[in-house]
Short mmCIF file of C-alpha atoms in Angstrom, two decimals:
data_model
loop_
_atom_site.label_atom_id
_atom_site.label_comp_id
_atom_site.label_asym_id
_atom_site.label_seq_id
_atom_site.Cartn_x
_atom_site.Cartn_y
_atom_site.Cartn_z
CA MET A 368 -17.19 -2.77 6.40
CA GLU A 369 -17.13 1.00 5.83
CA THR A 370 -19.85 2.43 3.57
CA ARG A 371 -17.33 3.71 1.05
CA TYR A 372 -16.18 0.17 0.33
CA TYR A 373 -19.69 -0.79 -0.79
CA PHE A 374 -19.60 2.06 -3.30
CA ILE A 375 -16.13 1.00 -4.46
CA PHE A 376 -17.29 -2.59 -4.93
CA ALA A 377 -20.39 -1.44 -6.84
CA ALA A 378 -18.24 0.72 -9.14
CA VAL A 379 -15.77 -2.13 -9.73
CA PHE A 380 -18.64 -4.52 -10.49
CA VAL A 381 -20.18 -2.17 -13.07
CA VAL A 382 -16.81 -1.48 -14.72
CA LEU A 383 -16.07 -5.21 -14.82
CA GLN A 384 -19.28 -5.87 -16.77
CA LEU A 385 -18.38 -3.13 -19.25
CA PHE A 386 -14.87 -4.50 -19.72
CA LEU A 387 -16.18 -8.05 -20.19
CA TYR A 388 -18.63 -6.82 -22.81
CA ILE A 389 -15.90 -4.98 -24.72
CA PHE A 390 -13.56 -7.97 -24.42
CA ASN A 391 -16.07 -10.46 -25.81
CA ARG A 392 -17.29 -8.15 -28.57
CA THR A 393 -13.70 -7.54 -29.66
CA LEU A 394 -12.86 -11.25 -29.73
CA GLY A 395 -16.03 -11.93 -31.67
CA TRP A 396 -15.14 -9.21 -34.18
CA LEU A 397 -11.51 -10.22 -34.64
CA TYR A 398 -11.76 -14.00 -34.35
CA GLY A 399 -15.38 -14.73 -35.22
CA ALA A 400 -14.34 -16.26 -38.53
CA PHE A 401 -12.25 -18.84 -36.68
CA LEU A 402 -14.83 -19.89 -34.07
CA PRO A 403 -18.37 -21.22 -34.48
CA GLN A 404 -21.10 -19.07 -33.01
CA GLN A 405 -21.87 -21.58 -30.25
CA GLY A 406 -18.19 -21.59 -29.26
CA ARG A 407 -18.16 -17.79 -28.99
CA TYR A 408 -21.28 -17.79 -26.85
CA ALA A 409 -19.85 -20.50 -24.59
CA PHE A 410 -16.60 -18.56 -24.18
CA ALA A 411 -18.47 -15.34 -23.37
CA ILE A 412 -20.64 -17.03 -20.74
CA LEU A 413 -17.60 -18.72 -19.20
CA SER A 414 -15.67 -15.43 -19.01
CA TYR A 415 -18.60 -13.67 -17.29
CA LEU A 416 -19.07 -16.49 -14.78
CA LEU A 417 -15.37 -16.85 -14.03
CA ALA A 418 -14.56 -13.15 -13.58
CA ASN A 419 -17.68 -12.32 -11.57
CA GLY A 420 -17.35 -15.50 -9.53
CA ILE A 421 -13.80 -14.68 -8.48
CA ILE A 422 -14.79 -11.17 -7.40
CA LEU A 423 -17.85 -12.38 -5.48
CA LEU A 424 -15.90 -15.13 -3.72
CA THR A 425 -13.33 -12.53 -2.73
CA VAL A 426 -15.78 -9.90 -1.46
CA LEU A 427 -17.85 -12.47 0.42
CA ARG A 428 -14.60 -13.77 1.98
CA VAL A 429 -15.36 -17.31 0.85
CA SER A 430 -11.88 -17.40 -0.66
CA PRO A 431 -9.94 -14.28 0.42
CA SER A 432 -6.77 -15.51 -1.33
CA LEU A 433 -8.47 -14.78 -4.67
CA PHE A 434 -8.12 -11.09 -3.79
CA ARG A 435 -4.69 -11.22 -5.41
CA VAL A 436 -6.18 -12.56 -8.65
CA THR A 437 -8.77 -9.79 -9.04
CA PRO A 438 -6.33 -7.00 -10.06
CA TYR A 439 -4.87 -9.20 -12.81
CA ILE A 440 -8.33 -9.78 -14.26
CA LEU A 441 -9.21 -6.09 -14.16
CA VAL A 442 -5.92 -4.97 -15.69
CA ILE A 443 -6.01 -7.49 -18.54
CA LEU A 444 -9.58 -6.46 -19.33
CA LEU A 445 -8.60 -2.77 -19.08
CA TYR A 446 -5.73 -3.29 -21.52
CA SER A 447 -8.09 -5.17 -23.80
CA ALA A 448 -10.43 -2.16 -23.74
CA PHE A 449 -7.53 0.17 -24.63
CA ILE A 450 -6.58 -2.05 -27.57
CA SER A 451 -10.20 -2.38 -28.68
CA LEU A 452 -10.60 1.40 -28.71
CA ALA A 453 -7.38 1.87 -30.68
CA PHE A 454 -8.27 -0.87 -33.18
CA GLY A 455 -11.79 0.52 -33.55
CA ILE A 456 -10.37 3.92 -34.49
CA ILE A 457 -7.88 2.33 -36.91
CA TRP A 458 -10.66 0.28 -38.51
CA TRP A 459 -12.93 3.32 -38.85
CA LEU A 460 -10.19 5.50 -40.35
CA GLY A 461 -8.97 2.79 -42.71
CA LYS A 462 -12.19 0.91 -43.47
CA SER A 463 -11.87 1.67 -47.18
CA TYR A 464 -8.52 -0.19 -47.16
CA PHE A 465 -9.42 -3.16 -44.92
CA GLN A 466 -11.24 -6.07 -46.45
CA SER A 467 -11.31 -7.93 -43.12
CA PRO A 468 -9.93 -7.48 -39.60
CA ARG A 469 -7.45 -10.30 -40.17
CA LEU A 470 -4.42 -8.01 -39.78
CA LEU A 471 -5.83 -6.56 -36.56
CA ALA A 472 -6.48 -10.08 -35.30
CA TRP A 473 -2.77 -10.82 -35.64
CA ALA A 474 -1.86 -7.47 -34.05
CA TYR A 475 -4.13 -7.91 -31.01
CA PRO A 476 -1.92 -10.34 -29.02
CA VAL A 477 1.15 -8.33 -30.02
CA ALA A 478 -0.43 -5.15 -28.65
CA MET A 479 -1.44 -6.94 -25.44
CA PHE A 480 2.07 -8.31 -24.98
CA GLY A 481 3.47 -4.82 -25.60
CA LEU A 482 1.27 -3.17 -22.96
CA ILE A 483 2.08 -5.84 -20.39
CA SER A 484 5.81 -5.61 -21.14
CA VAL A 485 5.84 -1.81 -20.78
CA SER A 486 3.88 -2.11 -17.53
CA VAL A 487 6.28 -4.64 -16.01
CA TYR A 488 9.25 -2.51 -17.11
CA ASN A 489 7.73 0.57 -15.41
CA ALA A 490 7.17 -1.41 -12.21
CA TYR A 491 10.68 -2.79 -11.90
CA THR A 492 12.79 -0.04 -13.50
CA PRO A 493 12.93 3.02 -11.24
CA LYS A 494 13.59 6.50 -12.49
CA ILE A 495 15.42 9.03 -10.34
CA VAL A 496 13.50 12.26 -9.80
CA HIS A 497 15.33 15.36 -8.53
CA TYR A 498 13.75 18.30 -6.70
CA GLN A 499 15.52 21.42 -5.45
CA ILE A 500 13.84 23.38 -2.69
CA THR A 501 14.78 26.43 -0.64
CA LEU A 502 13.44 26.81 2.88
CA ASP A 503 12.53 30.00 4.70
CA LYS A 504 14.71 28.93 7.65
CA PRO A 505 18.50 28.63 7.94
CA LEU A 506 19.91 25.20 7.07
CA LYS A 507 23.16 24.04 5.56
CA PRO A 508 22.75 22.20 2.21
CA LEU A 509 21.17 18.80 2.70
CA ARG A 510 20.46 15.97 0.26
CA ILE A 511 17.48 13.77 1.17
CA GLY A 512 16.72 10.39 -0.37
CA LEU A 513 13.00 9.58 -0.46
CA ALA A 514 11.35 6.25 -1.29
CA SER A 515 8.03 4.78 -0.25
CA ASP A 516 5.57 1.97 -0.90
CA PHE A 517 7.99 -0.93 -1.19
CA HIS A 518 5.28 -3.49 -0.39
CA LEU A 519 8.01 -6.02 0.31
CA GLY A 520 6.60 -9.45 -0.45
CA THR A 521 6.73 -12.29 -2.92
CA LEU A 522 6.99 -10.05 -6.01
CA PHE A 523 9.28 -7.31 -4.69
CA GLY A 524 12.13 -7.96 -2.32
CA ALA A 525 15.86 -8.23 -1.67
CA LYS A 526 17.02 -7.51 -5.23
CA GLN A 527 15.05 -4.27 -5.32
CA MET A 528 16.36 -3.21 -1.89
CA ASP A 529 19.93 -3.83 -3.07
CA GLN A 530 19.23 -1.64 -6.08
CA LEU A 531 17.72 1.12 -3.93
CA ALA A 532 20.70 1.10 -1.58
CA ALA A 533 23.04 1.40 -4.57
CA ILE A 534 21.07 4.38 -5.90
CA PHE A 535 21.18 6.19 -2.56
CA ASP A 536 24.92 5.48 -2.27
CA GLN A 537 25.56 6.73 -5.79
CA GLN A 538 23.50 9.88 -5.12
CA LYS A 539 25.40 10.47 -1.84
CA VAL A 540 22.34 11.28 0.22
CA ASP A 541 22.71 12.68 3.74
CA LEU A 542 19.36 11.45 5.03
CA ILE A 543 16.84 8.80 3.95
CA LEU A 544 13.08 9.11 4.53
CA LEU A 545 10.68 6.18 4.00
CA PRO A 546 7.05 7.29 4.45
CA GLY A 547 5.22 4.01 4.76
CA ASP A 548 3.99 0.74 3.24
CA ILE A 549 7.36 -0.87 3.79
CA MET A 550 5.82 -4.36 3.91
CA ASP A 551 2.98 -5.91 1.95
CA ASP A 552 0.54 -6.53 4.84
CA ASN A 553 2.85 -8.80 6.91
CA VAL A 554 6.44 -10.01 7.29
CA ASP A 555 5.92 -13.60 6.11
CA ALA A 556 7.62 -13.25 2.72
CA TYR A 557 10.17 -10.81 4.17
CA LEU A 558 11.31 -13.43 6.67
CA SER A 559 11.07 -16.50 4.43
CA GLN A 560 13.11 -14.81 1.69
CA GLN A 561 15.61 -13.34 4.20
CA MET A 562 15.34 -9.74 3.04
CA GLN A 563 16.73 -8.11 6.17
CA PRO A 564 20.38 -7.90 5.00
CA SER A 565 19.22 -6.07 1.88
CA LEU A 566 16.95 -3.66 3.75
CA ALA A 567 19.81 -3.00 6.18
CA LYS A 568 21.93 -1.72 3.29
CA LEU A 569 19.91 1.50 3.35
CA LYS A 570 22.28 3.81 5.18
CA ALA A 571 22.92 7.56 5.34
CA PRO A 572 25.17 9.77 7.52
CA LEU A 573 22.20 11.42 9.27
CA GLY A 574 20.16 8.24 9.52
CA VAL A 575 17.26 6.39 7.93
CA TYR A 576 13.74 7.14 9.21
CA ALA A 577 10.46 5.41 8.42
CA THR A 578 6.80 5.61 9.26
CA LEU A 579 4.15 2.93 8.82
CA GLY A 580 1.57 3.07 6.04
CA ASN A 581 -1.89 1.56 5.74
CA HIS A 582 -0.57 -1.83 4.56
CA ASP A 583 1.80 -1.87 7.52
CA PHE A 584 -1.20 -1.40 9.81
CA PHE A 585 -3.25 -4.35 8.59
CA GLY A 586 -2.72 -6.21 11.87
CA ASP A 587 0.98 -7.09 11.79
CA GLN A 588 2.35 -3.62 12.63
CA GLN A 589 4.31 -4.68 15.69
CA ARG A 590 6.28 -7.38 13.88
CA ILE A 591 6.73 -5.10 10.87
CA ALA A 592 8.11 -2.28 13.02
CA GLU A 593 10.42 -4.68 14.84
CA GLN A 594 11.85 -6.05 11.59
CA ILE A 595 12.41 -2.54 10.26
CA LYS A 596 14.21 -1.58 13.48
CA GLN A 597 16.40 -4.67 13.28
CA ALA A 598 17.51 -3.47 9.85
CA GLY A 599 18.88 -0.30 11.49
CA ILE A 600 16.00 1.98 10.48
CA LYS A 601 14.34 4.28 13.03
CA VAL A 602 10.55 3.89 13.04
CA LEU A 603 8.65 6.99 14.19
CA TRP A 604 5.26 6.18 15.74
CA ASP A 605 3.72 9.66 15.96
CA GLN A 606 7.10 10.81 17.23
CA THR A 607 9.61 13.56 16.61
CA GLU A 608 13.38 13.47 16.34
CA THR A 609 15.67 16.51 16.47
CA ILE A 610 18.85 15.94 14.46
CA HIS A 611 21.97 17.73 15.79
CA GLN A 612 19.81 20.75 16.70
CA GLU A 613 19.71 21.49 12.95
CA PHE A 614 16.27 20.19 11.90
CA VAL A 615 13.34 18.13 13.18
CA ILE A 616 11.82 14.98 11.70
CA VAL A 617 8.17 14.28 12.50
CA GLY A 618 6.85 10.79 11.73
CA ARG A 619 3.10 10.18 11.71
CA ASN A 620 1.23 6.89 11.80
CA ASP A 621 -1.07 6.26 8.85
CA ASP A 622 -4.57 7.66 9.30
CA LEU A 623 -5.91 4.14 9.72
CA VAL A 624 -4.97 4.92 13.32
CA LYS A 625 -8.01 7.08 14.05
CA ASP A 626 -6.77 8.39 17.38
CA ARG A 627 -3.38 9.52 16.10
CA PRO A 628 -2.34 12.98 17.33
CA SER A 629 -2.49 15.81 14.83
CA THR A 630 0.66 17.32 13.35
CA ALA A 631 -0.03 20.47 15.37
CA GLN A 632 -0.01 18.43 18.58
CA LEU A 633 3.27 16.75 17.64
CA LEU A 634 4.87 20.13 16.95
CA GLN A 635 4.10 21.38 20.46
CA SER A 636 7.12 19.50 21.81
CA VAL A 637 9.71 20.73 19.30
CA ASP A 638 11.51 23.94 18.39
CA THR A 639 9.61 25.12 15.30
CA SER A 640 12.27 27.73 14.55
CA LEU A 641 14.22 24.78 13.17
CA PRO A 642 13.31 23.30 9.76
CA ILE A 643 10.49 20.75 10.20
CA PHE A 644 10.34 17.66 7.96
CA VAL A 645 7.15 15.57 8.19
CA LEU A 646 6.64 11.97 7.03
CA ASP A 647 2.94 11.24 6.49
CA HIS A 648 2.08 8.18 4.39
CA ARG A 649 -1.06 9.59 2.82
CA PRO A 650 -1.18 13.15 1.44
CA SER A 651 -4.64 13.59 2.93
CA GLU A 652 -3.99 16.55 5.25
CA ILE A 653 -1.81 18.78 3.08
CA GLU A 654 -4.06 21.82 3.32
CA GLN A 655 -4.23 21.66 7.12
CA ILE A 656 -0.50 21.06 7.48
CA SER A 657 0.30 23.94 5.11
CA GLN A 658 -1.02 26.26 7.84
CA LEU A 659 1.61 24.99 10.29
CA PRO A 660 5.35 25.82 10.54
CA VAL A 661 6.19 22.73 8.47
CA ASP A 662 8.90 23.20 5.86
CA LEU A 663 8.76 19.88 4.03
CA LEU A 664 6.20 17.07 3.98
CA VAL A 665 6.91 13.84 2.13
CA ALA A 666 4.23 11.26 1.37
CA GLY A 667 3.44 8.31 -0.87
CA HIS A 668 0.41 6.00 -0.93
CA THR A 669 -1.10 7.17 -4.25
CA HIS A 670 1.36 5.28 -6.51
CA ASN A 671 0.45 8.06 -8.97
CA GLY A 672 -2.49 5.83 -9.79
CA GLN A 673 -0.17 2.92 -10.73
CA ILE A 674 -2.39 1.95 -13.69
CA PHE A 675 -3.94 4.62 -15.94
CA PRO A 676 -6.63 6.00 -15.62
CA ALA A 677 -6.45 5.57 -11.82
CA ASN A 678 -4.13 8.59 -11.70
CA LEU A 679 -7.11 10.72 -12.72
CA ILE A 680 -8.97 9.43 -9.66
CA THR A 681 -6.08 10.20 -7.30
CA LYS A 682 -5.87 13.73 -8.70
CA LEU A 683 -9.53 14.24 -7.81
CA THR A 684 -9.01 12.69 -4.36
CA TYR A 685 -5.98 14.62 -3.08
CA ARG A 686 -4.88 18.28 -3.11
CA LEU A 687 -1.52 16.98 -4.37
CA ALA A 688 -1.55 13.39 -5.63
CA TYR A 689 1.92 13.36 -7.18
CA GLY A 690 4.94 15.61 -7.57
CA HIS A 691 6.07 18.76 -5.78
CA GLU A 692 4.25 21.93 -4.87
CA LYS A 693 5.00 24.80 -2.54
CA ILE A 694 1.93 25.69 -0.51
CA GLY A 695 2.31 28.60 1.87
CA HIS A 696 5.87 28.56 3.12
CA GLY A 697 6.13 24.76 3.07
CA HIS A 698 7.10 22.29 0.37
CA PHE A 699 5.02 19.16 -0.27
CA ILE A 700 6.31 16.15 -2.20
CA VAL A 701 4.28 13.04 -3.04
CA THR A 702 6.18 10.18 -4.65
CA SER A 703 4.71 7.51 -6.92
CA GLY A 704 6.55 4.93 -4.82
CA TYR A 705 9.45 2.59 -5.39
CA GLY A 706 7.41 -0.61 -5.45
CA PHE A 707 3.85 -1.47 -6.42
CA TRP A 708 0.72 -3.03 -4.98
CA GLY A 709 -1.04 -6.18 -6.10
CA ILE A 710 0.42 -6.72 -9.54
CA PRO A 711 3.92 -5.98 -10.90
CA MET A 712 2.62 -3.48 -13.44
CA ARG A 713 2.53 0.27 -13.91
CA LEU A 714 1.03 2.15 -16.85
CA GLY A 715 1.03 5.92 -16.87
CA SER A 716 3.31 5.86 -13.81
CA GLN A 717 6.74 4.51 -13.02
CA SER A 718 8.65 3.27 -10.01
CA GLU A 719 10.82 6.10 -8.72
CA VAL A 720 13.44 7.21 -6.24
CA VAL A 721 13.29 10.87 -5.21
CA ILE A 722 16.34 12.99 -4.42
CA ILE A 723 15.62 16.29 -2.68
CA ASP A 724 18.34 18.92 -2.50
CA VAL A 725 17.40 21.23 0.36
CA LYS A 726 18.88 24.67 0.75
CA GLY A 727 18.25 26.96 3.71
CA LYS A 728 17.70 30.70 3.82
CA GLU A 729 20.99 32.56 3.86
#
């Protein structure tokens, strides 16, 4: 296991203890009058053992399937910490009016239900984000549809692909770009739930192009690529495609592939006087690519943090973690993704479909 994962695990472990402490202190404060002291202690010990046990069993690979449970635990405890902070401020500001926290005790589950409901809504209700960019090279007006990070699996599938196809049709896109994480680690759920007809609905006059993301490269990449191809989508494995001698699409493998060629190497075989559009799942090489004759790079991966405050971490990690920025003569767009990873929740971010109206130099 890479060294960085040990640091990540250590950070998660420390944060988990903090969240558990806040959770149990809050329950003791709000509901202490309803539970005997021994019952509160027993519940606190049980919560510590259960949460830490699940994480340890996952990390030690004793029960890898519990990996899917861990995000739920962390998010519920995070939301509990948010509510505890808010209620603590309310109590402090209104302590001269409160005789007991009884009202807050009733409001606690309501607040938790509200946060979870908003999060699920954000995960399954996409917004449409429009960008207008002008290139420094000649090109007739072009409308690009961009979506990434579907993570097609048990929680996100055919219904969402039908909706995405309808959005692209309604927006009348000329070209569709899908920069990675099409599947959620493998094609098992994709095949068992027969999602191919829905994925195949993604169509555009100039074609649909995809690259593979890190979750597509977790060992099942060949089957994933084959299923995507069978849906009529062109998968670019560190390849380039020139479209009608009008522009070039460059598709890069995710940087999990350590020996992948650089963007500069891929550009050696194409006419760089044409507009160059690059699909790169992670926005990890934006500064290097901004020095090349690349006119548009589209990426995903970050999910815009998915759950606040993770978006603050992604902003510190990447030159551009979300949105659009022109750097040099090129435009760089990072989408928050159409799907989600792990849990069907988003807070501080929302599922999105990006429409890019591209105009060339006159």
